[in-house]
Short mmCIF file of C-alpha atoms and ligand atoms in Angstrom, two decimals:
data_model
loop_
_atom_site.label_atom_id
_atom_site.label_comp_id
_atom_site.label_asym_id
_atom_site.label_seq_id
_atom_site.Cartn_x
_atom_site.Cartn_y
_atom_site.Cartn_z
CA MET A 1 3.34 -37.81 -16.48
CA ARG A 2 1.60 -35.65 -13.82
CA TYR A 3 -0.96 -36.83 -11.33
CA VAL A 4 -3.75 -34.56 -10.24
CA SER A 5 -6.34 -34.72 -7.65
CA THR A 6 -10.04 -35.69 -8.32
CA ARG A 7 -11.35 -32.75 -6.02
CA SER A 8 -9.54 -29.52 -7.34
CA GLU A 9 -10.02 -27.58 -10.55
CA LEU A 10 -7.82 -29.26 -13.13
CA ALA A 11 -6.40 -26.00 -14.59
CA SER A 12 -5.29 -24.78 -11.21
CA GLN A 13 -3.33 -27.98 -10.42
CA GLN A 14 0.50 -28.45 -11.14
CA GLY A 15 0.12 -31.99 -10.13
CA VAL A 16 2.67 -34.39 -8.70
CA SER A 17 5.01 -36.95 -10.08
CA PHE A 18 4.21 -40.73 -10.12
CA CYS A 19 6.63 -41.46 -7.14
CA ALA A 20 5.14 -38.60 -5.04
CA ALA A 21 1.56 -39.86 -5.82
CA VAL A 22 2.51 -43.41 -4.79
CA LEU A 23 4.08 -42.37 -1.45
CA GLU A 24 1.41 -39.85 -0.53
CA GLY A 25 -1.58 -42.07 -1.33
CA LEU A 26 -4.36 -39.56 -0.85
CA ALA A 27 -4.13 -36.02 -2.30
CA PRO A 28 -3.91 -33.19 0.35
CA ASP A 29 -7.40 -32.00 -0.65
CA GLY A 30 -8.94 -35.56 0.28
CA GLY A 31 -9.30 -36.56 -3.42
CA LEU A 32 -7.58 -39.34 -5.26
CA TYR A 33 -4.63 -38.98 -7.58
CA VAL A 34 -5.38 -39.66 -11.27
CA PRO A 35 -2.99 -39.29 -14.28
CA LYS A 36 -3.45 -36.03 -16.25
CA ASP A 37 -3.83 -37.96 -19.52
CA TYR A 38 -4.23 -41.58 -20.61
CA PRO A 39 -1.46 -43.07 -22.62
CA LYS A 40 -2.61 -44.98 -25.69
CA ILE A 41 -1.49 -48.34 -27.15
CA ASP A 42 -2.36 -48.73 -30.94
CA LEU A 43 -3.03 -51.82 -32.80
CA PRO A 44 0.39 -52.34 -34.28
CA THR A 45 1.79 -51.99 -30.80
CA LEU A 46 -0.79 -54.39 -29.48
CA HIS A 47 0.44 -57.01 -31.93
CA ARG A 48 4.01 -56.47 -30.84
CA LEU A 49 3.00 -56.84 -27.10
CA SER A 50 1.17 -60.07 -27.69
CA SER A 51 4.35 -62.18 -27.83
CA LEU A 52 6.13 -60.72 -24.65
CA SER A 53 6.77 -62.30 -21.38
CA TYR A 54 4.73 -61.14 -18.35
CA ALA A 55 7.49 -58.88 -16.98
CA ASP A 56 8.31 -57.30 -20.47
CA LEU A 57 4.58 -56.80 -21.10
CA ALA A 58 4.25 -55.19 -17.56
CA PHE A 59 7.25 -52.94 -18.39
CA GLU A 60 5.46 -51.83 -21.69
CA VAL A 61 2.20 -51.10 -19.97
CA MET A 62 3.43 -49.60 -16.81
CA SER A 63 6.30 -47.42 -18.16
CA ARG A 64 3.75 -45.46 -20.09
CA TRP A 65 2.47 -44.09 -16.82
CA ILE A 66 5.78 -43.34 -15.08
CA ASP A 67 8.37 -40.78 -16.09
CA ASP A 68 10.39 -40.31 -12.82
CA ILE A 69 12.14 -43.75 -12.74
CA PRO A 70 14.92 -44.42 -15.21
CA HIS A 71 13.78 -47.21 -17.59
CA GLU A 72 16.76 -49.57 -16.62
CA ASP A 73 15.65 -49.33 -13.05
CA LEU A 74 11.97 -49.80 -13.74
CA LYS A 75 12.81 -52.89 -15.77
CA LYS A 76 14.85 -54.33 -13.01
CA LEU A 77 12.05 -53.64 -10.38
CA ILE A 78 9.41 -55.15 -12.57
CA GLY A 79 11.67 -58.16 -13.33
CA ASN A 80 12.34 -58.80 -9.65
CA THR A 81 8.59 -58.65 -8.91
CA TYR A 82 7.07 -60.96 -11.57
CA THR A 83 9.20 -64.23 -11.05
CA SER A 84 8.09 -67.83 -11.27
CA GLU A 85 9.43 -68.37 -7.82
CA VAL A 86 6.82 -65.90 -6.44
CA PHE A 87 3.95 -66.65 -8.71
CA GLY A 88 4.34 -70.17 -9.37
CA SER A 89 4.93 -70.20 -13.23
CA ASP A 90 6.53 -68.23 -15.97
CA GLU A 91 3.02 -67.15 -17.10
CA ILE A 92 2.46 -65.43 -13.74
CA THR A 93 -1.25 -65.06 -14.68
CA PRO A 94 -2.26 -68.20 -16.64
CA VAL A 95 -5.40 -68.39 -18.65
CA LEU A 96 -7.65 -71.46 -18.32
CA LYS A 97 -10.06 -72.16 -21.16
CA LEU A 98 -13.27 -73.70 -19.81
CA LYS A 99 -14.84 -74.07 -23.19
CA ASP A 100 -14.90 -72.08 -26.55
CA GLY A 101 -15.36 -68.44 -25.64
CA LEU A 102 -15.22 -68.85 -21.80
CA PHE A 103 -11.99 -68.36 -19.90
CA LEU A 104 -10.66 -68.11 -16.38
CA LEU A 105 -7.82 -65.46 -15.82
CA ARG A 106 -5.95 -66.87 -12.94
CA VAL A 107 -4.29 -64.07 -11.08
CA SER A 108 -4.10 -65.66 -7.60
CA PHE A 109 -1.02 -67.68 -7.55
CA GLY A 110 0.95 -65.26 -5.47
CA PRO A 111 2.04 -65.84 -1.74
CA THR A 112 -1.27 -65.17 -0.18
CA LEU A 113 -3.43 -66.92 -2.79
CA ALA A 114 -5.38 -63.80 -3.89
CA PHE A 115 -4.98 -61.45 -6.81
CA LYS A 116 -3.96 -58.67 -4.39
CA ASP A 117 -0.52 -60.05 -4.48
CA ILE A 118 0.03 -58.89 -8.14
CA ALA A 119 -0.14 -55.30 -7.12
CA MET A 120 1.15 -55.58 -3.56
CA GLN A 121 4.44 -57.40 -4.47
CA TRP A 122 5.11 -54.63 -7.08
CA LEU A 123 4.39 -51.99 -4.36
CA GLY A 124 6.82 -53.64 -2.02
CA HIS A 125 9.63 -53.49 -4.46
CA LEU A 126 8.64 -49.88 -5.61
CA PHE A 127 8.41 -48.55 -2.06
CA GLN A 128 11.83 -49.98 -1.10
CA TYR A 129 13.34 -48.43 -4.28
CA ILE A 130 11.79 -44.96 -3.81
CA LEU A 131 12.63 -44.88 -0.07
CA GLU A 132 16.27 -45.89 -0.66
CA ARG A 133 16.58 -43.14 -3.31
CA GLU A 134 15.15 -40.53 -0.84
CA LYS A 135 17.14 -41.90 2.03
CA ARG A 136 14.16 -42.21 4.19
CA THR A 137 12.04 -44.86 5.87
CA MET A 138 8.38 -45.55 6.22
CA ASN A 139 6.13 -47.20 8.70
CA ILE A 140 3.03 -48.64 7.07
CA LEU A 141 -0.11 -48.58 9.22
CA GLY A 142 -3.24 -50.44 8.12
CA ALA A 143 -6.34 -52.34 9.07
CA THR A 144 -7.46 -55.60 7.54
CA SER A 145 -10.36 -58.06 7.87
CA GLY A 146 -8.17 -60.66 6.05
CA ASP A 147 -6.87 -60.46 2.56
CA THR A 148 -5.27 -57.09 2.26
CA GLY A 149 -3.27 -57.25 5.46
CA SER A 150 -1.63 -60.63 4.57
CA SER A 151 -0.90 -59.56 1.01
CA ALA A 152 0.75 -56.32 2.33
CA GLU A 153 2.80 -58.27 4.80
CA TYR A 154 4.04 -60.90 2.42
CA ALA A 155 5.02 -57.97 0.10
CA MET A 156 6.94 -56.00 2.67
CA ARG A 157 8.48 -58.68 4.72
CA GLY A 158 12.28 -58.24 4.90
CA LYS A 159 12.12 -54.94 3.02
CA LYS A 160 14.74 -52.39 4.11
CA ASN A 161 13.39 -49.13 5.30
CA ILE A 162 9.85 -50.33 5.91
CA ASN A 163 7.97 -51.57 8.92
CA VAL A 164 4.37 -52.75 8.84
CA PHE A 165 1.91 -52.27 11.70
CA MET A 166 -1.28 -54.25 10.65
CA LEU A 167 -4.37 -54.11 12.86
CA SER A 168 -6.79 -57.06 12.67
CA PRO A 169 -9.88 -57.88 14.82
CA HIS A 170 -8.76 -60.27 17.57
CA GLN A 171 -10.28 -63.82 17.03
CA ARG A 172 -12.58 -62.68 14.24
CA MET A 173 -10.59 -63.88 11.24
CA THR A 174 -10.68 -67.37 9.85
CA PRO A 175 -8.08 -69.70 11.34
CA PHE A 176 -6.48 -69.77 7.92
CA GLN A 177 -6.28 -65.93 7.61
CA GLN A 178 -4.93 -65.68 11.27
CA ALA A 179 -2.25 -68.21 10.59
CA GLN A 180 -1.36 -66.72 7.23
CA MET A 181 -0.48 -63.33 8.92
CA TYR A 182 0.67 -64.34 12.36
CA SER A 183 2.97 -66.94 11.08
CA LEU A 184 5.26 -64.35 9.73
CA ALA A 185 8.32 -64.08 11.97
CA ASP A 186 10.08 -61.05 10.17
CA PRO A 187 11.25 -58.39 12.51
CA ASN A 188 9.78 -55.61 10.41
CA ILE A 189 6.22 -57.01 10.54
CA PHE A 190 4.05 -56.10 13.46
CA ASN A 191 0.71 -57.97 13.81
CA ILE A 192 -1.65 -56.24 16.22
CA ALA A 193 -4.89 -58.06 17.25
CA VAL A 194 -7.29 -55.50 18.46
CA GLU A 195 -9.98 -56.37 21.03
CA GLY A 196 -12.92 -55.19 18.78
CA THR A 197 -14.29 -55.34 15.23
CA PHE A 198 -12.76 -54.46 11.86
CA ASP A 199 -14.51 -51.12 12.12
CA SER A 200 -12.75 -50.32 15.41
CA CYS A 201 -9.48 -51.22 13.79
CA GLN A 202 -10.12 -48.92 10.80
CA ASP A 203 -11.26 -46.11 13.15
CA MET A 204 -7.94 -46.49 15.15
CA VAL A 205 -5.93 -46.31 11.89
CA LYS A 206 -7.90 -43.12 10.91
CA ALA A 207 -7.28 -41.48 14.30
CA VAL A 208 -3.69 -42.20 14.37
CA ALA A 209 -2.94 -41.07 10.71
CA GLY A 210 -5.24 -38.17 11.15
CA ASP A 211 -2.81 -36.90 13.89
CA GLN A 212 -0.58 -34.90 11.47
CA ALA A 213 2.23 -34.35 13.82
CA PHE A 214 2.41 -38.09 14.76
CA LYS A 215 2.02 -39.07 11.16
CA ARG A 216 5.02 -36.87 10.19
CA ARG A 217 7.21 -37.82 13.21
CA TYR A 218 6.76 -41.49 12.66
CA ARG A 219 6.67 -41.25 8.73
CA LEU A 220 3.38 -43.21 8.46
CA GLY A 221 2.26 -44.49 5.09
CA ALA A 222 -0.46 -46.66 3.68
CA VAL A 223 -0.97 -49.47 1.17
CA ASN A 224 -4.71 -49.22 0.64
CA SER A 225 -6.46 -50.00 -2.61
CA ILE A 226 -6.60 -46.39 -3.67
CA ASN A 227 -2.82 -46.28 -4.14
CA TRP A 228 -2.26 -45.56 -7.78
CA ALA A 229 0.65 -47.97 -8.20
CA ARG A 230 -1.71 -50.81 -7.15
CA VAL A 231 -4.35 -49.91 -9.78
CA MET A 232 -1.77 -49.59 -12.47
CA ALA A 233 -0.13 -52.93 -11.89
CA GLN A 234 -3.48 -54.61 -12.31
CA MET A 235 -3.91 -53.32 -15.87
CA VAL A 236 -1.21 -55.65 -17.06
CA TYR A 237 -3.07 -58.99 -16.62
CA TYR A 238 -6.09 -57.74 -18.73
CA PHE A 239 -3.66 -57.39 -21.60
CA LYS A 240 -2.15 -60.92 -20.82
CA GLY A 241 -5.66 -62.41 -20.71
CA TYR A 242 -6.74 -60.69 -23.91
CA PHE A 243 -3.86 -62.19 -25.88
CA SER A 244 -4.81 -65.70 -24.81
CA ALA A 245 -8.59 -65.37 -25.37
CA VAL A 246 -9.22 -63.67 -28.67
CA ALA A 247 -8.88 -65.31 -32.04
CA SER A 248 -7.21 -62.36 -33.59
CA ILE A 249 -5.68 -59.10 -32.23
CA GLY A 250 -8.06 -56.29 -32.58
CA SER A 251 -11.22 -58.26 -31.93
CA LEU A 252 -13.31 -57.66 -28.79
CA MET A 253 -13.70 -59.45 -25.39
CA ASP A 254 -15.85 -59.03 -22.40
CA VAL A 255 -14.47 -59.22 -18.83
CA SER A 256 -16.27 -60.13 -15.61
CA VAL A 257 -14.74 -58.77 -12.34
CA PRO A 258 -15.80 -59.71 -8.75
CA THR A 259 -15.90 -56.17 -7.15
CA GLY A 260 -15.46 -54.55 -3.77
CA ASN A 261 -13.47 -51.46 -3.64
CA PHE A 262 -13.53 -50.99 -7.44
CA GLY A 263 -9.78 -51.31 -7.80
CA ASN A 264 -9.63 -54.34 -10.13
CA ILE A 265 -12.40 -53.26 -12.49
CA LEU A 266 -10.97 -49.74 -12.61
CA ALA A 267 -7.88 -51.35 -13.98
CA ALA A 268 -9.85 -53.05 -16.63
CA TYR A 269 -11.52 -49.72 -17.49
CA LEU A 270 -8.24 -48.01 -17.65
CA ALA A 271 -6.74 -50.81 -19.97
CA LYS A 272 -9.86 -50.19 -22.16
CA LYS A 273 -9.02 -46.44 -22.16
CA MET A 274 -5.51 -47.31 -23.23
CA GLY A 275 -6.87 -49.06 -26.29
CA LEU A 276 -7.38 -52.80 -25.20
CA PRO A 277 -10.40 -53.98 -27.19
CA ILE A 278 -12.68 -54.59 -24.21
CA ARG A 279 -16.44 -54.56 -25.10
CA ARG A 280 -18.30 -55.10 -21.83
CA LEU A 281 -16.88 -54.40 -18.30
CA ILE A 282 -19.06 -56.69 -16.30
CA LEU A 283 -19.02 -55.69 -12.65
CA ALA A 284 -20.23 -58.35 -10.24
CA THR A 285 -21.26 -57.70 -6.65
CA ASN A 286 -22.57 -59.93 -3.93
CA GLU A 287 -25.54 -59.11 -1.68
CA ASN A 288 -23.67 -55.84 -0.97
CA ASN A 289 -24.96 -54.50 -4.35
CA VAL A 290 -24.45 -50.69 -4.02
CA LEU A 291 -22.52 -50.53 -7.41
CA ASP A 292 -24.97 -52.86 -9.23
CA GLU A 293 -27.71 -50.54 -8.17
CA PHE A 294 -25.75 -47.56 -9.37
CA TYR A 295 -25.15 -48.84 -12.92
CA LYS A 296 -28.76 -49.94 -13.22
CA THR A 297 -30.45 -46.84 -11.85
CA GLY A 298 -28.01 -43.85 -11.75
CA LYS A 299 -28.50 -43.64 -7.91
CA TYR A 300 -25.37 -44.00 -5.77
CA ARG A 301 -26.12 -44.75 -2.14
CA PRO A 302 -23.19 -46.09 -0.14
CA ARG A 303 -24.36 -48.07 2.88
CA PRO A 304 -23.21 -47.63 6.55
CA ALA A 305 -21.40 -50.56 8.18
CA SER A 306 -24.64 -51.48 9.84
CA GLU A 307 -26.14 -52.22 6.49
CA THR A 308 -23.29 -54.10 5.19
CA PHE A 309 -23.89 -57.98 5.01
CA ALA A 310 -21.32 -60.47 6.07
CA THR A 311 -21.37 -62.82 3.13
CA SER A 312 -19.54 -66.04 1.89
CA SER A 313 -17.53 -63.78 -0.48
CA PRO A 314 -16.20 -61.58 2.46
CA SER A 315 -13.62 -59.59 0.42
CA MET A 316 -16.46 -57.98 -1.43
CA ASP A 317 -18.40 -57.05 1.65
CA ILE A 318 -17.83 -53.34 0.97
CA SER A 319 -20.48 -50.69 0.58
CA LYS A 320 -18.41 -47.72 -0.02
CA ALA A 321 -16.08 -48.42 -2.92
CA SER A 322 -13.03 -46.11 -2.46
CA ASN A 323 -11.75 -46.30 -6.13
CA PHE A 324 -15.18 -45.45 -7.59
CA GLU A 325 -14.37 -41.67 -7.27
CA ARG A 326 -11.82 -42.01 -10.12
CA PHE A 327 -14.42 -43.28 -12.53
CA ILE A 328 -16.91 -40.66 -11.62
CA PHE A 329 -14.21 -38.00 -12.16
CA ASP A 330 -14.01 -39.06 -15.83
CA ALA A 331 -17.71 -39.29 -16.07
CA THR A 332 -18.04 -35.55 -15.13
CA ASP A 333 -15.39 -35.02 -17.91
CA ARG A 334 -13.06 -34.01 -15.13
CA ASP A 335 -15.11 -31.16 -13.82
CA ALA A 336 -14.15 -30.14 -10.31
CA ARG A 337 -17.38 -28.24 -9.88
CA LEU A 338 -19.58 -31.27 -10.67
CA MET A 339 -17.32 -33.39 -8.46
CA ASN A 340 -17.77 -31.06 -5.43
CA GLN A 341 -21.45 -30.87 -5.96
CA LEU A 342 -21.81 -34.64 -6.12
CA TRP A 343 -19.49 -35.22 -3.07
CA GLY A 344 -21.29 -32.53 -1.29
CA GLU A 345 -24.58 -34.37 -1.84
CA LEU A 346 -22.93 -37.63 -0.55
CA ARG A 347 -21.81 -35.76 2.65
CA GLU A 348 -25.20 -34.15 3.18
CA HIS A 349 -27.74 -36.71 1.97
CA GLY A 350 -25.76 -39.88 1.85
CA ALA A 351 -26.44 -40.33 -1.97
CA PHE A 352 -26.49 -38.69 -5.34
CA ASP A 353 -28.68 -39.43 -8.19
CA LEU A 354 -27.36 -38.96 -11.85
CA THR A 355 -30.81 -39.19 -13.46
CA ARG A 356 -31.49 -35.59 -12.33
CA PRO A 357 -31.58 -33.18 -15.20
CA GLN A 358 -28.41 -31.23 -14.21
CA TYR A 359 -26.44 -34.52 -14.31
CA ALA A 360 -27.58 -35.58 -17.80
CA ARG A 361 -24.23 -35.41 -19.37
CA VAL A 362 -22.52 -37.28 -16.48
CA TRP A 363 -25.21 -40.17 -16.65
CA ALA A 364 -24.69 -40.36 -20.49
CA ASN A 365 -21.01 -40.72 -20.02
CA VAL A 366 -21.49 -43.45 -17.46
CA LYS A 367 -23.71 -45.39 -19.88
CA GLU A 368 -21.26 -45.03 -22.66
CA ALA A 369 -18.28 -46.45 -20.58
CA GLY A 370 -19.25 -50.00 -21.29
CA PHE A 371 -20.20 -51.23 -17.79
CA VAL A 372 -22.81 -53.94 -17.26
CA SER A 373 -23.63 -55.09 -13.67
CA GLY A 374 -25.21 -57.82 -11.67
CA SER A 375 -25.21 -59.37 -8.22
CA SER A 376 -25.21 -62.86 -6.84
CA THR A 377 -26.51 -64.55 -3.63
CA HIS A 378 -24.99 -67.15 -1.32
CA GLN A 379 -27.09 -69.86 -3.22
CA ASP A 380 -25.84 -68.48 -6.61
CA ARG A 381 -22.26 -68.96 -5.50
CA LEU A 382 -22.78 -72.55 -4.23
CA ASP A 383 -24.65 -73.47 -7.49
CA THR A 384 -21.91 -71.95 -9.67
CA ILE A 385 -19.04 -73.57 -7.82
CA ALA A 386 -20.92 -76.93 -8.19
CA ALA A 387 -21.76 -76.36 -11.86
CA LEU A 388 -18.16 -75.49 -12.90
CA PHE A 389 -16.87 -78.53 -10.80
CA ASP A 390 -19.38 -80.84 -12.59
CA ARG A 391 -18.78 -79.41 -16.14
CA TYR A 392 -15.06 -78.63 -16.08
CA GLN A 393 -13.67 -80.35 -12.83
CA VAL A 394 -12.50 -76.94 -11.85
CA ILE A 395 -12.91 -75.65 -8.33
CA ILE A 396 -13.38 -71.90 -8.02
CA ASP A 397 -13.55 -69.79 -4.90
CA PRO A 398 -16.80 -67.84 -3.88
CA HIS A 399 -15.63 -64.43 -5.15
CA THR A 400 -14.68 -65.85 -8.46
CA ALA A 401 -18.09 -67.59 -8.43
CA ASP A 402 -19.83 -64.20 -8.07
CA GLY A 403 -18.02 -62.99 -11.23
CA VAL A 404 -18.74 -66.27 -13.29
CA LYS A 405 -22.51 -66.12 -12.32
CA VAL A 406 -22.87 -62.50 -13.33
CA GLY A 407 -20.67 -62.86 -16.29
CA LEU A 408 -22.49 -65.53 -17.89
CA ASN A 409 -25.71 -63.65 -17.35
CA ALA A 410 -24.33 -60.53 -18.97
CA SER A 411 -22.71 -62.12 -21.85
CA ASP A 412 -24.35 -62.79 -25.10
CA GLY A 413 -21.89 -65.22 -26.45
CA LYS A 414 -20.73 -63.07 -29.39
CA VAL A 415 -17.32 -62.31 -28.10
CA PRO A 416 -15.05 -64.29 -25.54
CA LEU A 417 -15.82 -63.81 -22.01
CA ILE A 418 -12.85 -63.70 -19.36
CA CYS A 419 -13.81 -64.16 -15.78
CA ILE A 420 -11.14 -62.99 -13.20
CA GLU A 421 -10.20 -65.62 -10.56
CA THR A 422 -9.57 -63.34 -7.62
CA ALA A 423 -8.61 -66.03 -5.07
CA LEU A 424 -7.76 -69.74 -4.75
CA PRO A 425 -10.49 -71.97 -3.20
CA ALA A 426 -8.07 -73.17 -0.56
CA LYS A 427 -8.72 -69.98 1.33
CA PHE A 428 -12.49 -70.67 1.70
CA GLU A 429 -12.62 -74.28 2.45
CA THR A 430 -16.01 -74.16 4.32
CA THR A 431 -18.05 -72.78 1.43
CA ILE A 432 -16.38 -75.01 -1.06
CA LYS A 433 -17.27 -78.01 1.04
CA ASP A 434 -20.91 -76.81 1.21
CA ALA A 435 -20.96 -76.58 -2.54
CA ILE A 436 -19.39 -79.75 -3.68
CA GLY A 437 -18.91 -81.85 -0.47
CA GLN A 438 -15.18 -81.93 -0.53
CA THR A 439 -12.48 -79.57 0.44
CA PRO A 440 -9.99 -78.14 -2.23
CA SER A 441 -6.35 -79.04 -1.97
CA ARG A 442 -3.88 -76.63 -0.54
CA PRO A 443 -0.57 -75.55 -2.12
CA LYS A 444 2.24 -77.38 -0.51
CA SER A 445 3.61 -74.25 1.25
CA TYR A 446 0.45 -73.98 3.25
CA GLN A 447 -0.18 -77.49 4.34
CA ASP A 448 1.00 -77.08 8.00
CA LEU A 449 -0.08 -73.41 8.21
CA GLU A 450 -2.32 -73.44 11.27
CA SER A 451 0.30 -75.29 13.39
CA ARG A 452 3.02 -72.78 12.95
CA PRO A 453 4.15 -70.51 15.78
CA LYS A 454 2.17 -67.32 15.82
CA HIS A 455 3.52 -63.77 16.29
CA PHE A 456 1.19 -61.13 17.35
CA SER A 457 0.48 -58.54 20.02
CA VAL A 458 -3.10 -58.03 21.57
CA LEU A 459 -4.18 -54.41 22.19
CA PRO A 460 -7.35 -52.84 23.51
CA ALA A 461 -9.29 -50.55 20.87
CA ASP A 462 -7.46 -47.64 22.25
CA VAL A 463 -5.75 -45.04 20.06
CA ASP A 464 -3.17 -43.96 22.72
CA GLN A 465 -2.01 -47.43 23.26
CA LEU A 466 -1.63 -47.95 19.64
CA LYS A 467 0.44 -44.72 19.42
CA ALA A 468 2.65 -45.95 22.34
CA PHE A 469 3.17 -49.27 20.69
CA ILE A 470 4.33 -47.62 17.49
CA GLU A 471 6.58 -45.29 19.31
CA LYS A 472 8.21 -48.07 21.27
CA LYS A 473 8.89 -50.32 18.21
CA VAL A 474 10.03 -47.60 15.93
CA SER A 475 12.42 -45.68 18.29
C1 PLP B 1 -10.09 -57.57 -2.75
C2 PLP B 1 -10.87 -58.68 -3.37
C3 PLP B 1 -11.98 -58.40 -4.26
C4 PLP B 1 -12.37 -57.03 -4.69
O1 PLP B 1 -11.48 -56.39 -5.42
P1 PLP B 1 -11.58 -54.80 -5.59
O2 PLP B 1 -10.42 -54.45 -6.35
O3 PLP B 1 -11.62 -54.21 -4.12
O4 PLP B 1 -12.85 -54.41 -6.26
C5 PLP B 1 -12.53 -59.56 -4.86
N1 PLP B 1 -12.20 -60.76 -4.42
C6 PLP B 1 -11.15 -61.10 -3.65
C7 PLP B 1 -10.83 -62.55 -3.31
C8 PLP B 1 -10.44 -60.00 -2.98
O5 PLP B 1 -9.43 -60.22 -2.10
#
């Protein structure tokens, strides 16, 4: 299986292997890596997969996208990733039936209580394996406003050959989020609290990683949501959820996905491409509704940071969804000329419009792909949390509430609806208390979190000081 960039002529590209695509992250031309073909899973195979354990199912789904890791090694890596010790049960991603035809797919029982652990834990094992094989090391540099950073740190802690330098805005995360990251004492984890905003953190990472000589010398790498290995690992739980929700293998289901960077719903789209019988891909946004607007109108207009609202589902406060380019690449029938035209319009005018005549085929493809979209408000989230607590005695987090609200609106009840639970409510106590008047219980391992010793360094928003910090710690 070769991986090609979304920005260059397909025929002219040799492509790179899976491991190379994973280590590099972004393609050299600035595009995203996508597989040259989509492997298929037919109905008899689907029947066979329906009785497998999570790890065996993950091997069956993921091995179809990888041909440069021997199968025995891959089996071991996946087996070491998806254990009941790390994810709390043998099911890994259990399904909760709320009522006939309505299910919650619970993918947030990993160490940081959000679904990102499913992909990040795998990425930790995978990085360590590839780096050992190539006898090299990597320094992961990233910026976080909360969830991604902690998920990366819990996945990389104690890993050989890997250091993590994670920037976060000083005193701007919730006490829970700060404690979750800063309580890690592993010598390969460096928490850097930057005197600035999340945007300053991101700008610093871009500046340092953009210095090619520095990047090479210090072997900088990234774990952001465009990494193909992360997208791929997320496909597995759509299969797992499907087997629990449908009455018979082969019949259809709808999925509803709280969306920010378009990584999770891209995985659902790819599972559908592989042959999983998904009818509607329901995309839920919060007040930052760029993607809802796109699927409704054909106009794609990412917003600048100044027009991005801070909401009560903060992990979806994204107005430029990085993985979206992979979907549009398919919608153009993988046409580099059209891609460059569209991304040229984005650069020049800040938007593109697929209802223009020259894009008629692209827009038709988008409409055929099965997406339905909607958005929610803060009040919708509070109401949905309260309604589910009333009806089913289940407490969901505000992101999950976005998905449930939009999902119920978009579903016609003819096929089962699976809503993805992207975080546990314990992470968002304040909003839960506003919705139902009580705080959700915390997993045992988190009960004394805020009182643990904190490990972090404070730096000004200054690129040279960040470089000096990395130099000192690495050499
Ligand atoms: C990251 C995140 C999302 C958004 O997922 P994407 O893959 O970026 O679309 C939704 N909910 C929670 C809790 C998250 O952490």
